[in-house]
Short mmCIF file of C-alpha atoms and ligand atoms in Angstrom, two decimals:
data_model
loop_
_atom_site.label_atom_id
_atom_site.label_comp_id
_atom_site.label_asym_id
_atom_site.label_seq_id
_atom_site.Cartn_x
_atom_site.Cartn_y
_atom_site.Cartn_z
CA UNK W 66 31.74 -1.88 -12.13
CA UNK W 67 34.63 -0.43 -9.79
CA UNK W 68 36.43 -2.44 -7.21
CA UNK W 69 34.38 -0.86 -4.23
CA UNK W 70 31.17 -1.50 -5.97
CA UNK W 71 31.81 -4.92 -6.58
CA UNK W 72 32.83 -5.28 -2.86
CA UNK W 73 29.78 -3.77 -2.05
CA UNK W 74 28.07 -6.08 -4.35
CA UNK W 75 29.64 -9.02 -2.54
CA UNK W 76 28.61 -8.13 0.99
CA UNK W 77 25.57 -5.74 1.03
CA UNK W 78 22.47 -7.40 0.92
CA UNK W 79 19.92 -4.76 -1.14
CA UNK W 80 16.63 -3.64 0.19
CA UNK W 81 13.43 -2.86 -1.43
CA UNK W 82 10.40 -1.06 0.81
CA UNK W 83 6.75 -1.02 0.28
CA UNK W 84 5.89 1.86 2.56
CA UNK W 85 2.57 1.28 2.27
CA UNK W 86 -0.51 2.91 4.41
CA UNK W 87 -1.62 -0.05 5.66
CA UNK W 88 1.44 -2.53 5.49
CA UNK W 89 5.07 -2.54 5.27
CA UNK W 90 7.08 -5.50 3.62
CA UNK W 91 10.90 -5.07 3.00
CA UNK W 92 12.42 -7.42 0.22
CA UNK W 93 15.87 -8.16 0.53
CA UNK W 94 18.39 -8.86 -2.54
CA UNK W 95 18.72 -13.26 -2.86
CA UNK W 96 16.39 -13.74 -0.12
CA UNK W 97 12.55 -12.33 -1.22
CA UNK W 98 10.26 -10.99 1.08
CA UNK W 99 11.48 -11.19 4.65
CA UNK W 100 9.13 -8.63 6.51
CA UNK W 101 5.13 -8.15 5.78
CA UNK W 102 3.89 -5.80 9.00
CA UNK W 103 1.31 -3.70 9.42
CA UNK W 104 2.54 -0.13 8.87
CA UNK W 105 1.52 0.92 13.16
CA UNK W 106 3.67 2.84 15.28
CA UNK W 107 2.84 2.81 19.26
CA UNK W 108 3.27 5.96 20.75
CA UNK W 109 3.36 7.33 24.21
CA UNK W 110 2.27 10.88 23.96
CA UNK W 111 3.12 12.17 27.17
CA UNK W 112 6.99 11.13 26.54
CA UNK W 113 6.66 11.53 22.88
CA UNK W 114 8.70 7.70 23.26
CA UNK W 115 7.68 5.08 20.31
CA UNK W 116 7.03 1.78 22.43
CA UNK W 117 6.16 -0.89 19.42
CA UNK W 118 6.60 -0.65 15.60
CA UNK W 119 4.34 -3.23 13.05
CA UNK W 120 2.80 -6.22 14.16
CA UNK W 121 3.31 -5.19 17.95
CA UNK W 122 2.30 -2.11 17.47
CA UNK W 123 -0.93 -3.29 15.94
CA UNK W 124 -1.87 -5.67 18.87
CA UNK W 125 -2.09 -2.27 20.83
CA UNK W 126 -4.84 -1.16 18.35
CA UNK W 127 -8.04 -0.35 20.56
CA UNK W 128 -6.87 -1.72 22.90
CA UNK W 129 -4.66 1.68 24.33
CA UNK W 130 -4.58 3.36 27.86
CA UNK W 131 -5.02 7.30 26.89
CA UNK W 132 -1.74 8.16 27.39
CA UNK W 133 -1.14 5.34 24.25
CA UNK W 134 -1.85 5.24 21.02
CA UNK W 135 -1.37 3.32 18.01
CA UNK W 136 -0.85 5.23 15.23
CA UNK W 137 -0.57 4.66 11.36
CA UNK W 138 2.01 7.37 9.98
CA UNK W 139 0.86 7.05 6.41
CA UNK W 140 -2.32 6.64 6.69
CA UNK W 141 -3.59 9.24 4.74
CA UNK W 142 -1.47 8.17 1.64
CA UNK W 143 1.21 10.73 2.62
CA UNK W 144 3.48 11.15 4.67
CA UNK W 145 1.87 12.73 7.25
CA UNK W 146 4.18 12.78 10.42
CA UNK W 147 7.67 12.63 9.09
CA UNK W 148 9.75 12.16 12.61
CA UNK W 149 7.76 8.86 13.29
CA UNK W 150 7.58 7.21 9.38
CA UNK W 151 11.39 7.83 9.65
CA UNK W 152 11.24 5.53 12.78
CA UNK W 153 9.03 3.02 11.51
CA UNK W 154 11.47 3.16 8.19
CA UNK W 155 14.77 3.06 10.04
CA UNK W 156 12.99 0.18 12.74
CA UNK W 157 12.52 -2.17 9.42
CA UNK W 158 15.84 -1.15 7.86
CA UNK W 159 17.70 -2.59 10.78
CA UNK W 160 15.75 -5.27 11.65
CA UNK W 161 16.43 -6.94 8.37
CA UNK W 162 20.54 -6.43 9.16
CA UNK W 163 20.26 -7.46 12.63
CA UNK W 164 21.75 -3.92 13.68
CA UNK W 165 23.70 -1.42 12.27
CA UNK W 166 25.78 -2.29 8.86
CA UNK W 167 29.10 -2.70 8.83
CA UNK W 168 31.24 -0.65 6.84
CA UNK W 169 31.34 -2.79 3.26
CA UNK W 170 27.57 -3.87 4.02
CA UNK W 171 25.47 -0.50 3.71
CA UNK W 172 23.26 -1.54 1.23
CA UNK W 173 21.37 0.21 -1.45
CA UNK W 174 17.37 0.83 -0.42
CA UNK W 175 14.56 1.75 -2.99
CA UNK W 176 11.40 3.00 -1.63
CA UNK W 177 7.97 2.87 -3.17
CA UNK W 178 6.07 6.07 -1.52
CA UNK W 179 2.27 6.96 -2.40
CA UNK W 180 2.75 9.33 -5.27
CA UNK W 181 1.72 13.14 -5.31
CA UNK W 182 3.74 13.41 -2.04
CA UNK W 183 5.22 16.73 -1.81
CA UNK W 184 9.35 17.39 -2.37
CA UNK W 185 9.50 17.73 1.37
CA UNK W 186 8.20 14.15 1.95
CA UNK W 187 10.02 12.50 -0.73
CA UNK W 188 13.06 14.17 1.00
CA UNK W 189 12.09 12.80 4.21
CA UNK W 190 11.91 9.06 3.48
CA UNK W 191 14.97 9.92 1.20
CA UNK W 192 17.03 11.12 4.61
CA UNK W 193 15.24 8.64 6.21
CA UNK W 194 16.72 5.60 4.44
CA UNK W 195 20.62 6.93 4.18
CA UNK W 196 20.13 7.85 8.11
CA UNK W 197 19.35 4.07 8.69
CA UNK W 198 22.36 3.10 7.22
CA UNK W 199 21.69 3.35 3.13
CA UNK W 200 24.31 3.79 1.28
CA UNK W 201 22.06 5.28 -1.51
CA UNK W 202 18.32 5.41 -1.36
CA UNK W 203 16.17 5.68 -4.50
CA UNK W 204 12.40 6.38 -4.34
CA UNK W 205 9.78 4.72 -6.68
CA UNK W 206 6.50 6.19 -7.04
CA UNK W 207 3.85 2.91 -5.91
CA UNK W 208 1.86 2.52 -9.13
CA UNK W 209 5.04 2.20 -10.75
CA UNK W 210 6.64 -0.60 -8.50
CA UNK W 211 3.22 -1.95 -8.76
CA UNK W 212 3.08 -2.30 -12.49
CA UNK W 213 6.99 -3.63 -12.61
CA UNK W 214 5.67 -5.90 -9.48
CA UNK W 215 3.33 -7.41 -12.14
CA UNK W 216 5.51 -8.03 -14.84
CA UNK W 217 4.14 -5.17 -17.19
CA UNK W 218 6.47 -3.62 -20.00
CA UNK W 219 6.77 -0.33 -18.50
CA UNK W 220 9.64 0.70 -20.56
CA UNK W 221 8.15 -0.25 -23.67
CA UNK W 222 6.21 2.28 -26.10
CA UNK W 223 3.01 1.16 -25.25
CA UNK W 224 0.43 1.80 -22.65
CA UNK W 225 0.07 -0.39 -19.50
CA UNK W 226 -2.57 0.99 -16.24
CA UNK W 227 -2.39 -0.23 -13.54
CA UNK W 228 -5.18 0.33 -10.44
CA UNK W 229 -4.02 0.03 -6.90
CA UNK W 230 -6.05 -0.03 -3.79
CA UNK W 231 -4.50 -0.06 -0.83
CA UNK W 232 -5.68 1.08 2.65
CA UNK W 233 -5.27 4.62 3.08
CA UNK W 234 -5.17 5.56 -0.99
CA UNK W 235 -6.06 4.26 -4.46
CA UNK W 236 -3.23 4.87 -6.96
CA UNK W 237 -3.83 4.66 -10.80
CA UNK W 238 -1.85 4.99 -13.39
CA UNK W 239 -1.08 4.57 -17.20
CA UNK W 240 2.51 3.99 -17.85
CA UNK W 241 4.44 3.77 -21.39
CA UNK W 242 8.40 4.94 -21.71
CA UNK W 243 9.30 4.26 -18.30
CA UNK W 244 7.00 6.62 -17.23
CA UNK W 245 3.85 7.71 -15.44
CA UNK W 246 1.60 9.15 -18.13
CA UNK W 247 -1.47 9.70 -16.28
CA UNK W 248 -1.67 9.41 -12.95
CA UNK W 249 -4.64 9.96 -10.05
CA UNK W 250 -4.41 8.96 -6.30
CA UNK W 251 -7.61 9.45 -4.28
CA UNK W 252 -8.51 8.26 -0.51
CA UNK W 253 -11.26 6.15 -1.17
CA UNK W 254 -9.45 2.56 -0.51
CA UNK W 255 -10.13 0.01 2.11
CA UNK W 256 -9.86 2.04 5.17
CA UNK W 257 -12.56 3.26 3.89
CA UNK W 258 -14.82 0.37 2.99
CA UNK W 259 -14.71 -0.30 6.65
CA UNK W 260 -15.61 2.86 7.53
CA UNK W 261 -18.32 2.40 5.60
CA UNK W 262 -19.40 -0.97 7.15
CA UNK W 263 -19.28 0.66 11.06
CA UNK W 264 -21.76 3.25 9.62
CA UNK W 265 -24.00 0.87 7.99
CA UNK W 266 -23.95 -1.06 10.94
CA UNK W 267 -24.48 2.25 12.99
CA UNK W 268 -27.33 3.24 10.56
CA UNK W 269 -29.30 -0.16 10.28
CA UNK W 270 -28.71 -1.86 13.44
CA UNK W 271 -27.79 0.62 16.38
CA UNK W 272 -24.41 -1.73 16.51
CA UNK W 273 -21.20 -0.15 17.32
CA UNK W 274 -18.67 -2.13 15.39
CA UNK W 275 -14.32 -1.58 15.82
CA UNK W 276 -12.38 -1.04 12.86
CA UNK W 277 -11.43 -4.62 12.76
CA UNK W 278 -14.23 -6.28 13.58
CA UNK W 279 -15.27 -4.12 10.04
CA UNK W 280 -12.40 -5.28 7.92
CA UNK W 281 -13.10 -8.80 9.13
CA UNK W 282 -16.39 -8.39 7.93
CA UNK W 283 -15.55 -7.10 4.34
CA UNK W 284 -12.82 -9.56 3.93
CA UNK W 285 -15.61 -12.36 4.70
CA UNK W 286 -18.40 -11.95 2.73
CA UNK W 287 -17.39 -7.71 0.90
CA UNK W 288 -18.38 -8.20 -2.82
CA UNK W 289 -18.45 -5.26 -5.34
CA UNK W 290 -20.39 -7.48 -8.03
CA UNK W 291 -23.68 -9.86 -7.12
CA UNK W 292 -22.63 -13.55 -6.23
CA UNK W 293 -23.59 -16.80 -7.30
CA UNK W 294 -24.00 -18.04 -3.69
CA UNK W 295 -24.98 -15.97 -0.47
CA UNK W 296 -22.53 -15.43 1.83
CA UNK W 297 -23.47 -14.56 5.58
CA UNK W 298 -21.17 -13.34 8.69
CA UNK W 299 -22.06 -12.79 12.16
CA UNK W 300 -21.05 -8.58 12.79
CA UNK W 301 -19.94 -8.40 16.52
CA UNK W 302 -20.23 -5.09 18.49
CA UNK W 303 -21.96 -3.22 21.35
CA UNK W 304 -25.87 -2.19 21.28
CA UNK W 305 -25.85 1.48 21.69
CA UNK W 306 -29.08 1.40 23.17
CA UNK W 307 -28.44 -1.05 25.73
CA UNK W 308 -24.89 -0.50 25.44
CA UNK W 309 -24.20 -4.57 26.05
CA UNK W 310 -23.06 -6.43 23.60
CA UNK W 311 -24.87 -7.55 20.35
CA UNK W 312 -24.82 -10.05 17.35
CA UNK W 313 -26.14 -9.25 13.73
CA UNK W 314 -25.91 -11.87 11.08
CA UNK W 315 -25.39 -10.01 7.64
CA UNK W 316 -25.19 -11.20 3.78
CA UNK W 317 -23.19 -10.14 1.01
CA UNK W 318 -26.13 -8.10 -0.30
CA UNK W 319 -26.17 -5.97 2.40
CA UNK W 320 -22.41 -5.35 2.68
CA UNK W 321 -22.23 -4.89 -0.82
CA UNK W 322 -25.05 -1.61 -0.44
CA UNK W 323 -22.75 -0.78 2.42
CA UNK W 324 -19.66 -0.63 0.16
CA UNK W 325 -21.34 0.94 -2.78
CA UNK W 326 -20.05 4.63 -2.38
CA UNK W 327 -16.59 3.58 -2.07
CA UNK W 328 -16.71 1.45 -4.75
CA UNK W 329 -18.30 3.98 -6.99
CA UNK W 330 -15.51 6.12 -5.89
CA UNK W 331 -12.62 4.34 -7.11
CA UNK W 332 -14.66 2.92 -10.12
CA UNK W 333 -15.22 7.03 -11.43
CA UNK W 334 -11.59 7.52 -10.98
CA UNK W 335 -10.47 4.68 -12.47
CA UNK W 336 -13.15 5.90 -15.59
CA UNK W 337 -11.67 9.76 -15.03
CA UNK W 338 -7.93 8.14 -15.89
CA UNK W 339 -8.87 6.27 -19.23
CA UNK W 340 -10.94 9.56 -20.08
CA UNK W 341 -7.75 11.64 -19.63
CA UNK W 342 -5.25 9.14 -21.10
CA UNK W 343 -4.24 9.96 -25.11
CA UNK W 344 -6.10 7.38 -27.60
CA UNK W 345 -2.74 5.35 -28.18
CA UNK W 346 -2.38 4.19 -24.99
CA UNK W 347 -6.08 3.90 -24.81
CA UNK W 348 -5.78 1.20 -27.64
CA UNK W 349 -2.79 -0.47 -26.17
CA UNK W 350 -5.04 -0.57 -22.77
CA UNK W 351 -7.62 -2.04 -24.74
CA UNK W 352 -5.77 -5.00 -25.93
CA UNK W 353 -3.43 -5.91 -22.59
CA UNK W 354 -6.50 -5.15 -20.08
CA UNK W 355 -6.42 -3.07 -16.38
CA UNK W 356 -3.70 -4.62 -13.99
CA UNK W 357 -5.32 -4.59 -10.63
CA UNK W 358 -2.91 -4.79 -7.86
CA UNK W 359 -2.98 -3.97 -3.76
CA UNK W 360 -5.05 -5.60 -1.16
CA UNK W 361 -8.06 -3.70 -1.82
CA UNK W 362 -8.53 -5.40 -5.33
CA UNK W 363 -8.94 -8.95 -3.49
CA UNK W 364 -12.61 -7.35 -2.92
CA UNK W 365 -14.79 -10.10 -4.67
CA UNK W 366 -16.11 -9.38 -7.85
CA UNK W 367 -14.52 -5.63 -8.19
CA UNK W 368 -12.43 -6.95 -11.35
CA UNK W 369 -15.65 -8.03 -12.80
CA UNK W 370 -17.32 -4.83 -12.08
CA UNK W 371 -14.22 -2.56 -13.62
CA UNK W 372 -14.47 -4.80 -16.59
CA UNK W 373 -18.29 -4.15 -16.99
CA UNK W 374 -18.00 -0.41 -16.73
CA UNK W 375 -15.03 0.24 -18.70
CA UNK W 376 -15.45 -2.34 -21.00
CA UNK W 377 -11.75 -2.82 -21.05
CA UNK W 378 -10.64 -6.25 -20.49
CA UNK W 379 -9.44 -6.29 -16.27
CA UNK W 380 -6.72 -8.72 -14.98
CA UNK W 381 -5.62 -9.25 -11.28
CA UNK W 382 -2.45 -9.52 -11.10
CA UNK W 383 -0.56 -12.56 -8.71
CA UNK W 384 -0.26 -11.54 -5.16
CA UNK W 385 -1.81 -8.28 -5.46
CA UNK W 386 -0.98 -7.51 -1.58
CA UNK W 387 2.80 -7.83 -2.75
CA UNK W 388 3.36 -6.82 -6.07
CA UNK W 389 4.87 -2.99 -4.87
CA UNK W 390 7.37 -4.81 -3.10
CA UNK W 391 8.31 -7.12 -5.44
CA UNK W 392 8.47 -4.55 -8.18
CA UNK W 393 11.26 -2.87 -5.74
CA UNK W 394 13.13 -5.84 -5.49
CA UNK W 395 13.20 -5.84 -9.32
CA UNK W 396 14.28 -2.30 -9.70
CA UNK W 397 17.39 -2.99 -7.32
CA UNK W 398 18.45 -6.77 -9.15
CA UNK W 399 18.49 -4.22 -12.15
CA UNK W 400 19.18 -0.61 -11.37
CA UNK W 401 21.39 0.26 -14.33
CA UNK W 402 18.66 -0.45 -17.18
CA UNK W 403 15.65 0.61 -14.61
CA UNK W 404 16.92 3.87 -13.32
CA UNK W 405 14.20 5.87 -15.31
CA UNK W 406 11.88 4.55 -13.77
CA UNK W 407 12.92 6.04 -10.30
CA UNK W 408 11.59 9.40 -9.27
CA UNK W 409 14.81 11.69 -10.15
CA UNK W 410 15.23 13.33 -6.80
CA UNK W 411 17.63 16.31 -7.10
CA UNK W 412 18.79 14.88 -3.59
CA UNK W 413 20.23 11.78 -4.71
CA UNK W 414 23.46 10.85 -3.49
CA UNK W 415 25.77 8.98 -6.18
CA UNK W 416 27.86 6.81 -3.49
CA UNK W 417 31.04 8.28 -2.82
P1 LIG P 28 -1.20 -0.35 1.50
O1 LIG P 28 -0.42 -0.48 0.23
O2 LIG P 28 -1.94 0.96 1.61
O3 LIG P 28 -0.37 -0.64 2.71
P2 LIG P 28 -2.30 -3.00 1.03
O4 LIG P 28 -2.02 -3.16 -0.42
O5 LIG P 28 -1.44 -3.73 1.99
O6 LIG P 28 -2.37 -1.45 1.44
O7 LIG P 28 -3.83 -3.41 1.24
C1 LIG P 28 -4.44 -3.26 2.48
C2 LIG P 28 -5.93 -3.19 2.29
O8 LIG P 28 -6.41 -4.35 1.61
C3 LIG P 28 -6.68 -3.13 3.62
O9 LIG P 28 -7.66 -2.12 3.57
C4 LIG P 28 -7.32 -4.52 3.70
O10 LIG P 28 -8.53 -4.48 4.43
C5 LIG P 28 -7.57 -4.82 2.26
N1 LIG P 28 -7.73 -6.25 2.00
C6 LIG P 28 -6.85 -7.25 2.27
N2 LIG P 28 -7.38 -8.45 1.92
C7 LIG P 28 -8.63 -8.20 1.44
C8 LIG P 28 -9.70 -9.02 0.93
N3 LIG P 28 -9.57 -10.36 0.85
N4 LIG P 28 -10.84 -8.40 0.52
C9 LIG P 28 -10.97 -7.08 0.59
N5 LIG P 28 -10.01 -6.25 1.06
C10 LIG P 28 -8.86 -6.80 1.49
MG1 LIG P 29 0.34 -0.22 -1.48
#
């Protein structure tokens, strides 16, 4: 290590990013986790002006003048509106170094990003970071920083998979070598198990339901796999006969039917992936089990139900909801021995 890096060492403090669809949380080197926000960006269309970023932002949700609205950049698993992820990115950036950094402080940011974006998103959250005030930025694809989040020998020669389900996208992958053997990303996740919950309710009960009276609902009593005890929720919404408002009092049974496409969804991918991954790693899988990670996972009973169909052993691993961000924050405490790991961006920029 050089005298400037080792001045650098002393006064930057690292960040790692979870850019996920759904949330953000930024880790910071010898502190942890310091931000957890909902990845929601309030925009005012007319001015094209950005008027609340995370948890502020997602106050505004449905609630909106038309002029307003709350949007979620990455919604759809990729980066789909560069200019304002960049804001949302360079908003959480500085709000972890109270402004901009000083000249020794510009730390060094890695950034878990859905994978299968395209070169030209990859370069944007790249620019992104250094434009915030990086020194170096380093991108991680999320299955990855998910599997290092839950302690899984990614560099070793044999196979780990990992299954994450986040909002906007479910990401799996089989990794062995530092590597991402096979990998799959479809957008089936929990954004759309609530979808599918406002349609039931649509469908069976003439009850329009919001988006998080839905999630509220699947959170509460969602299952993917019959439980021992019935669970029951009151689903709040407007009649759209009457168009006043209405109660229906639901059980697990019936959410469960509700969420059975989307969990079929995820469940044939998650099939598709050990189908296409060579028998080695297929043996290796065998013995260490499916890592489940990402808030989507915390669905009650969907371990049980991957176990049943693949008949391969399924673990969930601690914290699901933060296991990206934590595998970022292990990537930077050890980014000589971990840089193959990192998506090799031909933009990189060694720091000068
Ligand atoms: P992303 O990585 O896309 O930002 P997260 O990993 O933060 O997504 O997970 C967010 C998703 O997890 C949301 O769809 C949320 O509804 C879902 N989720 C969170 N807790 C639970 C739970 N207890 N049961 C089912 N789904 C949950
Ligand atoms: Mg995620």
């Amino acid at each position: 290590m050089g005298i400037g890096e080792r001045i650098y060492k002393k006064f930057s403090k690292d960040i790692g990013i979870d850019l996920g669809t759904a949330n953000t949380l930024v880790y910071v080197s010898g502190k942890g986790i310091v931000i957890n926000e909902p990845s929601v960006v309030a925009l005012n269309i007319k001015t094209k002006q950005i008027l609340a970023i995370g948890n502020d932002a997602k106050r505004m949700v449905g609630r909106t003048p038309t002029h307003i609205v709350a949007i979620r950049p990455l919604v759809d698993g990729v980066v789909s509106d560069f200019e304002i992820t960049e804001q949302m990115l360079k908003y959480f950036i500085n709000k972890v170094q109270h402004g901009s950094p000083g000249f020794f402080s510009r730390p060094q940011v890695v950034v878990g990003i859905p994978s299968g974006g395209t070169d030209v998103e990859r370069r944007a959250v790249h620019d992104a970071a250094l434009n915030a005030g990086a020194r170096a930025a380093f991108l991680i694809e999320e299955p990855m920083a998910a599997a290092i989040g839950a302690r899984l020998p990614v560099q070793d020669a044999s196979g780990s998979m990992i299954v994450d389900i986040g909002g906007g996208t479910t990401e799996i992958a089989v990794i062995s070598l530092g590597g991402i053997v096979v990998s799959k990303s479809i957008r089936v996740a929990g954004d759309e198990m609530n979808e599918s919950i406002i349609q039931y309710a649509r469908e069976e009960f003439n009850l329009l339901l919001g988006v998080r009276t839905a999630e509220d609902v699947k959170i509460t009593v969602g299952s993917a796999f019959p439980q021992d005890e019935v669970l029951e929720t009151v689903m709040r919404g407007r009649d759209m006969i009457s168009g006043l408002p209405k109660e229906v009092v639901v059980n697990d049974t019936q959410i469960r039917e509700a969420l059975t496409r989307s969990v079929r969804g995820i469940l044939n991918a998650v099939k598709e992936a050990v189908e296409q991954t060579p028998p080695e790693l297929v043996a290796d899988i065998m013995t260490r089990g499916i890592t489940l990670a990402g808030g989507g996972v915390l669905l009650r009973g969907f371990d049980k139900l991957v176990a049943k169909e693949t008949l391969i052993p399924v673990h969930l691993c601690d914290d699901p909801l933060t296991a990206v961000v934590r595998g970022t924050g292990v990537v930077l405490e050890d980014l000589d021995n971990l840089r193959e790991v990192l998506i090799q961006t031909e933009f990189e920029k060694v720091p000068s």
